[in-house]
Amino acid sequence: MAIATLLPATTAFIQRAPRMLIGAEWVEAADGQTMPLHNPATGEQLCVVPRATVDDVDRAVLAARQAFDDSPWSRTRPRERQNLLWKLADLMQRDAELLAQLECLNNGKSAAVAQAMDVQLAIDFLRYMAGWATKIEGSSVEVSVPLMPDQQFHSFIRREAVGVVGAIVAWNFPLLLACWKLGPALATGCTVVLKPADETPLTALKLAELVQEAGYPDGVFNVVTGTGITAGAALTHNPRVDKLTFTGSTAVGKEIGKIAMDNMTRVTLELGGKSPTIVMADADQGSAAAGAASAIFFNQGQVCCAGSRLYVQRKHFDNVVADIAGIANAMKLGSGLDTSVDMGPLISARQQERVWRYIEMGRDSGATLACGGERFGPGYFVKPTVIVDVDQQHSLVQEEIFGPVLVAIPFDDEADALRLANDSPYGLGASIWSNDLAAVHRMIPRIKSGSVWVNCHSALDPALPFGGYKMSGVGREMGYAAIEHYTELKSVLIKL
Ligand code: NAD
């Protein structure tokens, strides 16, 4: 067992009970209330952070509003926005180990994986978005204006920053999800109020320090820590927010979408998933099993596009399930600071209980556990679990569990695989494991999801738009699609 040593800076950051950033000020909540954070690997309290009030959120939005409407930021040129984002990415690179350790302590995930993946992907994404800052274009249009036939016109379309962005994120990839919002917002010239998940605000607060250090003007980036019900709701209702961008559950996303329409606030929603992994008979069965295991067990299954439904062509079903169960049984569970560990704890006792209820539901309804089905503490651990003999309409198959639980069902042919894969309220991602090019190309257009991976799963790239069909959301993050969501179009007609 090799335990990573905490950096003095990590311990110091936690010990000083970090505050929120509103405008230029690092502040407590207006009423002095705090909320505790826990280490999911031990259940012990890590520290407390401010529990923002409605007033705090309103002040943060006002700071962002002023920074957008009337500050040097509103006149910043694309090249400066590009350079600032690049500088921020460099600072994150400098502090990558610290950010990863904070993520590990706060979320439970492996510090090594957080550094190599969460933090690195966030840095890469900011650099990708820095590139867009200088490439935001409008267009000129030759117009006819039929009602004024004797006039000459010059007409063009501007693409302008949408304004103040209210960003609310989930706890499964705290830093990365925040940067998916921050990158396009800062590239386009917006300002941001970020409400990190109740459970995992630490990297957002560190990020705010780095934003200041990078030289962004005050008010461009504000972080309010607090609960969804108070701080998240206050941000959602605030009429000074021009755009809401939300990553979280479908239930909360629906509420936010409805409230956003009261103020006609622009909104993007990145919501839940129940993504299928489809293994065709011709696939390399070993790679497919390893890929399917990683598709569900990575990040303890707390991944919106996790491959949580496995469909295997019948003749290979038993073998693939046995291989995945073998991989699951060999996984070592423990603290994310232990570099020999394959899987960490779930985020909270509540999430552990939720996942456990689904496993019990499976047992009670006569499903078979091919592996796993155990939980232990004092942290919030659930062993990687594979469930078979379960009907397609069962809650285990239809609902998002958001834990290391895979349900596996055999299928007979391509049409059957497509029917089962699409039989879900969600549509975030899907993977097809096959080397039959024709079959793969027949299937891709028929799968109702925002991403389709072939012979891989959950592979993301900053240039590829990411988001959901159906109940998995509205809008896209990443790629140029994100730039579109953080800008408005303005048509200009000049009579000459
Ligand atoms: P959640 O919806 O409970 O919370 C997400 C965020 O919303 C948190 O910051 C929370 O404080 C806030 N919130 C809660 N209630 C609110 C309210 N009434 N008003 C405003 N804000 C409120 O989700 P979660 O349990 O934190 O995250 C897990 C979910 O997120 C899963 O469904 C997962 O699939 C989804 N997710 C989706 C993506 C994606 O890109 N599609 C990525 C990661 C996670």
XYZ file of C-alpha atoms and ligand atoms in Angstrom:
540
model
C 0.000 0.000 0.000
C 1.401 3.424 -0.978
C -0.284 6.411 0.601
C 0.203 9.763 -1.121
C 1.518 12.426 1.244
C -0.646 15.496 1.476
C 1.060 18.683 0.348
C 1.426 21.281 3.118
C -0.627 23.581 0.841
C -3.494 21.069 0.786
C -3.612 20.823 4.565
C -3.292 24.582 4.939
C -6.130 25.209 2.479
C -8.474 22.945 4.414
C -7.398 24.165 7.849
C -8.057 27.778 7.050
C -11.789 27.112 6.444
C -12.027 28.625 2.962
C -14.449 31.485 2.308
C -16.543 32.447 -0.718
C -15.470 34.945 -3.367
C -17.966 37.746 -4.043
C -16.574 40.576 -6.156
C -13.162 41.321 -4.687
C -13.982 39.990 -1.215
C -13.448 36.617 0.415
C -16.445 36.442 2.715
C -18.377 34.399 5.242
C -22.109 33.935 4.747
C -24.049 37.101 5.631
C -25.596 35.342 8.653
C -22.369 33.544 9.594
C -23.844 30.099 8.903
C -21.510 27.348 7.736
C -21.889 23.831 6.471
C -19.592 20.884 7.137
C -17.719 18.950 4.449
C -16.812 15.311 4.925
C -14.108 13.012 3.651
C -16.108 10.223 1.968
C -13.332 7.694 2.585
C -13.605 8.047 6.377
C -16.829 9.925 7.060
C -14.797 12.423 9.102
C -15.420 16.143 8.912
C -12.846 17.921 6.734
C -13.744 21.543 7.371
C -16.650 23.955 7.134
C -17.482 26.401 4.359
C -19.962 29.282 4.291
C -23.618 28.422 3.749
C -24.581 31.237 1.413
C -27.829 33.093 2.018
C -30.120 34.524 -0.655
C -28.494 37.919 0.071
C -25.034 36.506 -0.565
C -26.139 35.119 -3.901
C -27.774 38.423 -4.839
C -24.562 40.298 -3.988
C -22.540 37.853 -6.087
C -24.892 38.313 -9.036
C -24.678 42.086 -8.622
C -20.868 41.893 -8.650
C -21.007 39.800 -11.812
C -23.561 42.177 -13.338
C -21.379 45.226 -12.661
C -18.293 43.456 -13.989
C -20.150 42.585 -17.172
C -21.859 45.938 -17.729
C -19.308 48.419 -16.557
C -15.747 47.331 -15.877
C -12.511 46.877 -17.787
C -13.681 43.316 -18.436
C -16.521 44.545 -20.619
C -13.925 46.167 -22.906
C -11.435 43.294 -22.857
C -10.273 42.273 -26.292
C -10.331 38.680 -27.525
C -6.547 38.370 -27.364
C -6.551 39.391 -23.685
C -9.331 36.912 -22.918
C -7.319 34.225 -24.657
C -4.167 35.083 -22.703
C -5.982 35.227 -19.372
C -7.550 31.831 -19.905
C -4.165 30.429 -20.883
C -2.647 31.970 -17.747
C -5.377 30.412 -15.618
C -4.665 27.023 -17.195
C -0.939 27.468 -16.443
C -1.705 28.233 -12.794
C -3.898 25.160 -12.588
C -1.032 23.142 -14.075
C 1.284 24.543 -11.418
C -1.192 23.576 -8.685
C -2.397 20.350 -10.293
C -1.348 18.135 -7.386
C -2.993 20.408 -4.836
C -6.221 20.552 -6.851
C -6.191 16.761 -7.220
C -5.660 16.237 -3.492
C -8.510 18.587 -2.642
C -10.724 16.687 -5.093
C -9.674 13.390 -3.511
C -10.341 14.500 0.063
C -13.619 16.205 -0.774
C -15.050 13.757 -3.315
C -13.354 10.468 -2.440
C -11.895 9.840 -5.891
C -8.308 8.746 -6.381
C -5.857 11.640 -6.130
C -3.711 10.115 -8.876
C -6.687 9.729 -11.216
C -7.947 13.208 -10.332
C -4.578 14.683 -11.268
C -4.230 12.719 -14.500
C -7.840 13.069 -15.562
C -10.062 15.602 -13.796
C -7.448 18.319 -13.424
C -5.669 17.645 -16.711
C -8.922 17.522 -18.673
C -9.984 20.795 -17.060
C -6.673 22.423 -18.021
C -6.838 21.071 -21.577
C -10.388 22.302 -21.876
C -9.528 25.845 -20.743
C -6.670 25.940 -23.270
C -9.024 24.724 -25.990
C -11.522 27.444 -25.057
C -8.741 30.051 -24.942
C -8.326 29.324 -28.652
C -11.967 30.162 -29.354
C -11.691 33.604 -27.715
C -10.029 35.009 -30.846
C -12.246 33.156 -33.300
C -15.731 34.336 -32.401
C -17.194 35.657 -35.618
C -20.347 37.243 -36.878
C -21.150 37.602 -40.550
C -22.182 40.212 -43.038
C -25.348 39.708 -45.025
C -26.540 41.167 -48.289
C -30.126 42.103 -47.471
C -33.140 42.959 -49.647
C -35.506 44.743 -47.210
C -38.464 44.559 -49.640
C -40.376 47.382 -47.937
C -37.622 49.914 -48.737
C -36.737 49.113 -52.333
C -34.922 52.390 -53.087
C -32.511 52.271 -50.156
C -29.026 50.855 -49.789
C -28.066 48.957 -46.648
C -25.109 47.508 -44.909
C -26.062 44.618 -42.677
C -24.134 42.366 -40.366
C -24.684 39.930 -37.522
C -22.722 40.226 -34.303
C -22.124 37.398 -31.871
C -22.037 38.902 -28.380
C -21.393 37.514 -24.895
C -24.677 36.485 -23.289
C -23.894 38.289 -20.006
C -24.022 37.083 -16.414
C -23.869 33.309 -16.182
C -25.246 31.427 -13.192
C -23.499 28.050 -13.079
C -24.670 25.234 -10.824
C -22.770 21.949 -10.827
C -22.854 18.428 -9.419
C -20.314 16.729 -7.163
C -18.995 13.914 -9.334
C -16.359 15.957 -11.228
C -16.383 19.206 -9.264
C -13.469 21.005 -10.910
C -14.018 19.684 -14.418
C -17.724 20.516 -14.472
C -16.962 24.024 -13.181
C -14.389 24.525 -15.943
C -16.821 23.298 -18.597
C -18.876 26.361 -17.631
C -16.054 28.756 -16.895
C -14.118 28.128 -20.125
C -16.725 29.256 -22.671
C -17.980 31.984 -20.313
C -14.547 33.597 -19.997
C -13.650 32.992 -23.651
C -16.733 34.899 -24.792
C -16.493 37.694 -22.192
C -19.282 36.682 -19.822
C -19.079 36.905 -16.042
C -19.902 34.014 -13.737
C -21.455 33.146 -10.403
C -20.650 29.516 -9.653
C -22.586 27.473 -7.105
C -20.608 24.270 -6.594
C -22.319 21.166 -5.248
C -23.124 21.292 -1.538
C -20.736 18.390 -0.900
C -17.745 19.464 -3.019
C -16.933 23.186 -3.101
C -13.203 22.990 -2.315
C -11.697 22.944 -5.808
C -14.119 25.681 -6.917
C -12.800 27.876 -4.111
C -9.193 27.097 -5.049
C -10.081 27.834 -8.672
C -11.399 31.239 -7.586
C -8.018 32.001 -5.990
C -6.300 31.104 -9.241
C -8.709 33.262 -11.254
C -7.717 36.210 -9.057
C -4.036 35.366 -9.388
C -4.369 35.151 -13.167
C -5.454 38.793 -13.138
C -9.156 38.678 -13.968
C -10.959 41.852 -12.855
C -13.025 41.645 -9.669
C -16.531 40.300 -10.141
C -15.752 38.314 -13.295
C -15.793 35.073 -11.322
C -17.691 34.663 -8.065
C -18.203 31.500 -6.033
C -21.030 31.016 -3.561
C -20.939 27.867 -1.467
C -24.215 26.647 -0.082
C -27.173 24.411 -0.540
C -29.116 23.857 -3.703
C -32.371 24.648 -2.006
C -31.210 28.126 -0.890
C -28.178 29.290 -2.880
C -28.952 27.304 -6.038
C -32.576 28.412 -6.013
C -31.603 32.061 -5.404
C -29.295 31.976 -8.408
C -31.980 30.358 -10.531
C -34.609 32.956 -9.653
C -32.367 36.027 -9.939
C -33.547 38.169 -12.881
C -30.082 39.735 -13.272
C -28.729 36.371 -14.450
C -28.760 36.168 -18.265
C -27.951 32.499 -18.607
C -28.175 29.486 -16.347
C -25.999 26.487 -16.971
C -26.744 23.491 -14.827
C -25.171 20.067 -14.387
C -27.047 17.743 -12.110
C -30.055 15.511 -11.797
C -32.938 15.510 -14.246
C -35.401 16.267 -11.430
C -33.635 19.484 -10.386
C -32.814 20.358 -14.013
C -36.506 20.303 -14.920
C -37.306 22.700 -12.070
C -34.487 25.037 -13.072
C -35.634 24.971 -16.693
C -39.166 25.962 -15.703
C -38.019 28.771 -13.411
C -35.571 30.035 -16.043
C -38.480 30.619 -18.400
C -40.076 33.031 -15.902
C -37.268 35.487 -16.662
C -36.537 34.117 -20.158
C -33.101 33.298 -18.807
C -31.123 31.289 -21.355
C -30.541 27.803 -20.059
C -28.458 24.739 -20.738
C -29.084 21.569 -18.780
C -26.635 18.683 -18.507
C -28.618 16.001 -16.735
C -28.740 12.353 -15.847
C -28.098 9.296 -17.936
C -28.497 5.547 -18.155
C -26.143 4.842 -21.004
C -26.080 1.503 -22.818
C -22.957 -0.489 -23.623
C -23.765 -2.768 -26.568
C -21.477 -5.725 -27.204
C -22.045 -7.321 -30.618
C -21.158 -10.949 -31.279
C -18.224 -10.065 -33.524
C -16.547 -7.762 -30.959
C -13.243 -8.581 -29.332
C -14.883 -9.999 -26.212
C -11.920 -9.404 -23.897
C -11.611 -5.717 -24.772
C -15.370 -5.313 -24.653
C -15.539 -6.786 -21.132
C -12.653 -4.612 -19.909
C -14.225 -1.572 -21.592
C -17.664 -2.299 -20.164
C -16.184 -2.700 -16.659
C -14.388 0.609 -16.899
C -17.496 2.256 -18.428
C -19.458 1.543 -15.255
C -16.890 1.361 -12.470
C -14.802 4.457 -13.259
C -15.382 7.153 -10.608
C -17.405 4.600 -8.607
C -20.071 4.675 -11.289
C -20.820 8.302 -10.450
C -20.525 9.390 -14.068
C -23.453 10.887 -15.961
C -22.594 8.879 -19.093
C -21.499 5.716 -17.227
C -22.269 2.545 -19.169
C -24.780 1.379 -16.592
C -26.833 -0.874 -18.914
C -24.955 -3.693 -20.607
C -26.452 -5.479 -23.609
C -24.489 -8.455 -24.947
C -25.376 -10.601 -27.942
C -26.725 -13.787 -26.424
C -24.047 -16.308 -27.365
C -21.358 -14.303 -25.520
C -23.505 -13.016 -22.667
C -22.350 -15.422 -19.941
C -18.666 -15.064 -20.811
C -18.693 -11.273 -20.949
C -20.592 -11.039 -17.654
C -18.173 -13.500 -16.038
C -15.195 -11.461 -17.276
C -16.667 -8.225 -15.897
C -17.455 -9.916 -12.577
C -13.844 -11.135 -12.478
C -12.576 -7.600 -13.006
C -14.972 -6.283 -10.347
C -13.971 -8.923 -7.810
C -10.299 -8.053 -8.284
C -10.835 -4.364 -7.624
C -9.350 -2.981 -4.438
C -11.514 -0.469 -2.609
C -10.157 2.172 -0.265
C -9.061 5.747 0.208
C -8.261 7.737 -2.911
C -4.942 8.663 -1.316
C -3.853 5.008 -1.535
C -2.260 4.675 -4.969
C -2.902 0.914 -5.067
C -6.669 1.382 -4.794
C -8.923 0.850 -7.839
C -12.155 2.260 -6.463
C -12.955 4.868 -3.840
C -16.039 5.517 -1.743
C -19.289 7.043 -2.942
C -19.760 10.720 -2.270
C -21.936 10.484 0.846
C -23.799 8.238 3.238
C -26.964 9.323 1.441
C -25.628 8.191 -1.939
C -24.395 4.920 -0.418
C -27.869 4.339 0.966
C -29.503 5.174 -2.372
C -27.280 2.754 -4.294
C -27.838 0.125 -1.647
C -31.617 0.457 -1.954
C -31.373 -0.346 -5.676
C -29.246 -3.428 -4.976
C -31.782 -4.612 -2.387
C -34.592 -3.928 -4.841
C -32.817 -6.194 -7.336
C -32.394 -8.961 -4.779
C -36.017 -8.667 -3.664
C -37.307 -8.968 -7.211
C -35.372 -12.162 -7.897
C -32.494 -10.726 -9.932
C -29.109 -12.466 -9.650
C -25.978 -10.729 -8.415
C -23.030 -11.878 -10.530
C -20.699 -10.055 -8.135
C -20.664 -7.354 -5.472
C -23.778 -6.458 -3.524
C -21.891 -5.496 -0.383
C -21.310 -2.219 1.384
C -18.950 -1.299 4.152
C -17.687 1.657 6.179
C -16.718 3.770 7.990
C -16.441 5.498 4.571
C -19.241 5.193 2.021
C -18.138 2.104 0.106
C -20.193 -0.153 -2.158
C -18.517 -3.051 -3.951
C -18.734 -3.077 -7.750
C -21.883 -4.984 -8.533
C -23.208 -6.721 -11.653
C -26.870 -7.739 -11.773
C -28.383 -10.202 -14.278
C -31.791 -11.852 -14.708
C -33.483 -8.500 -14.662
C -36.297 -7.274 -16.871
C -35.816 -4.277 -19.184
C -38.715 -2.463 -17.476
C -37.276 -2.901 -13.961
C -36.319 0.298 -12.098
C -32.748 -0.989 -12.030
C -32.692 -0.731 -15.824
C -34.838 2.357 -16.294
C -33.573 4.614 -13.476
C -30.205 6.252 -12.938
C -28.522 4.662 -9.914
C -25.299 6.710 -10.053
C -23.120 4.119 -8.394
C -21.014 1.057 -9.284
C -23.988 -1.065 -10.327
C -24.242 -2.627 -13.776
C -27.365 -4.339 -15.090
C -26.751 -6.823 -17.894
C -29.288 -8.171 -20.403
C -28.731 -10.404 -23.467
C -30.036 -9.521 -26.935
C -30.598 -11.509 -30.120
C -29.817 -9.254 -33.065
C -29.043 -5.694 -34.125
C -32.689 -4.601 -34.091
C -33.133 -6.036 -30.611
C -30.003 -4.235 -29.376
C -31.253 -0.913 -30.754
C -34.706 -1.400 -29.269
C -33.285 -2.105 -25.813
C -30.681 0.669 -25.988
C -33.299 3.272 -26.932
C -35.855 2.037 -24.419
C -34.847 4.612 -21.798
C -35.986 8.068 -20.751
C -32.340 9.156 -21.008
C -30.082 9.724 -24.008
C -26.657 10.933 -22.952
C -24.193 8.387 -24.344
C -23.938 4.893 -25.788
C -21.127 2.616 -26.827
C -21.072 -0.072 -29.479
C -18.425 -2.756 -29.288
C -18.013 -4.280 -32.742
C -15.625 -4.498 -35.686
C -18.418 -4.864 -38.223
C -18.147 -1.449 -39.850
C -21.412 -1.734 -41.736
C -23.373 -2.727 -38.626
C -21.777 0.065 -36.602
C -22.663 2.669 -39.229
C -26.214 1.347 -39.466
C -26.589 1.648 -35.709
C -25.014 5.077 -35.058
C -27.829 7.175 -36.583
C -30.474 5.053 -34.887
C -29.180 5.483 -31.347
C -30.951 8.285 -29.516
C -28.116 9.842 -27.549
C -25.851 12.873 -27.628
C -22.663 10.793 -27.897
C -21.939 7.423 -29.458
C -18.613 5.729 -28.829
C -17.361 2.754 -30.817
C -14.975 0.332 -29.088
C -14.535 2.818 -26.256
C -16.841 4.528 -23.741
C -17.027 7.974 -22.082
C -14.070 9.158 -24.170
C -14.383 12.951 -24.241
C -12.569 15.613 -26.204
C -12.834 19.401 -25.790
C -13.713 19.723 -29.481
C -16.647 17.312 -29.311
C -19.991 18.701 -28.135
C -21.309 16.830 -25.109
C -24.906 16.734 -23.957
C -28.086 14.792 -24.003
C -31.095 13.739 -26.004
C -34.390 13.236 -24.172
C -34.285 13.554 -20.350
C -30.497 13.912 -20.401
C -30.704 17.605 -21.045
C -30.889 20.619 -23.302
C -27.912 22.160 -25.089
C -24.315 21.094 -25.414
C -21.058 21.711 -23.607
C -17.623 21.692 -25.247
C -16.717 22.325 -28.854
C -17.953 25.376 -30.741
C -21.455 24.420 -29.594
C -20.536 25.768 -26.142
C -19.537 29.120 -27.628
C -22.950 29.327 -29.273
C -24.643 28.740 -25.929
C -22.702 31.576 -24.246
C -23.452 34.143 -26.927
C -26.424 36.001 -28.385
C -26.853 37.025 -31.998
C -27.505 40.659 -32.821
C -28.652 41.618 -36.317
C -27.585 45.087 -37.412
C -29.104 46.945 -40.373
C -27.596 50.266 -41.416
C -29.419 52.424 -43.940
C -26.778 54.135 -46.058
P -28.503 17.492 -7.971
O -29.408 17.841 -9.068
O -29.059 17.050 -6.690
O -27.541 18.726 -7.615
C -26.774 19.374 -8.594
C -26.562 20.809 -8.195
O -27.828 21.455 -8.141
C -25.927 20.996 -6.827
O -25.041 22.093 -6.874
C -27.113 21.329 -5.947
O -26.770 22.102 -4.824
C -27.971 22.132 -6.904
N -29.395 22.135 -6.560
C -30.105 21.200 -5.898
N -31.393 21.585 -5.765
C -31.491 22.791 -6.381
C -32.557 23.699 -6.583
N -33.788 23.451 -6.130
N -32.315 24.835 -7.257
C -31.091 25.103 -7.739
N -30.031 24.291 -7.553
C -30.230 23.144 -6.888
O -27.514 16.400 -8.606
P -26.317 15.640 -7.911
O -26.871 14.540 -7.103
O -25.422 16.628 -7.252
O -25.531 15.089 -9.175
C -25.801 13.886 -9.767
C -26.583 14.084 -11.032
O -25.874 14.939 -11.934
C -26.794 12.798 -11.788
O -28.106 12.734 -12.246
C -25.819 12.910 -12.954
O -26.162 12.125 -14.062
C -25.868 14.359 -13.230
N -24.686 14.788 -14.002
C -24.845 15.104 -15.325
C -23.734 15.459 -16.092
C -23.871 15.807 -17.554
O -22.958 16.397 -18.120
N -24.973 15.472 -18.196
C -22.465 15.502 -15.507
C -22.354 15.172 -14.159
C -23.479 14.815 -13.409
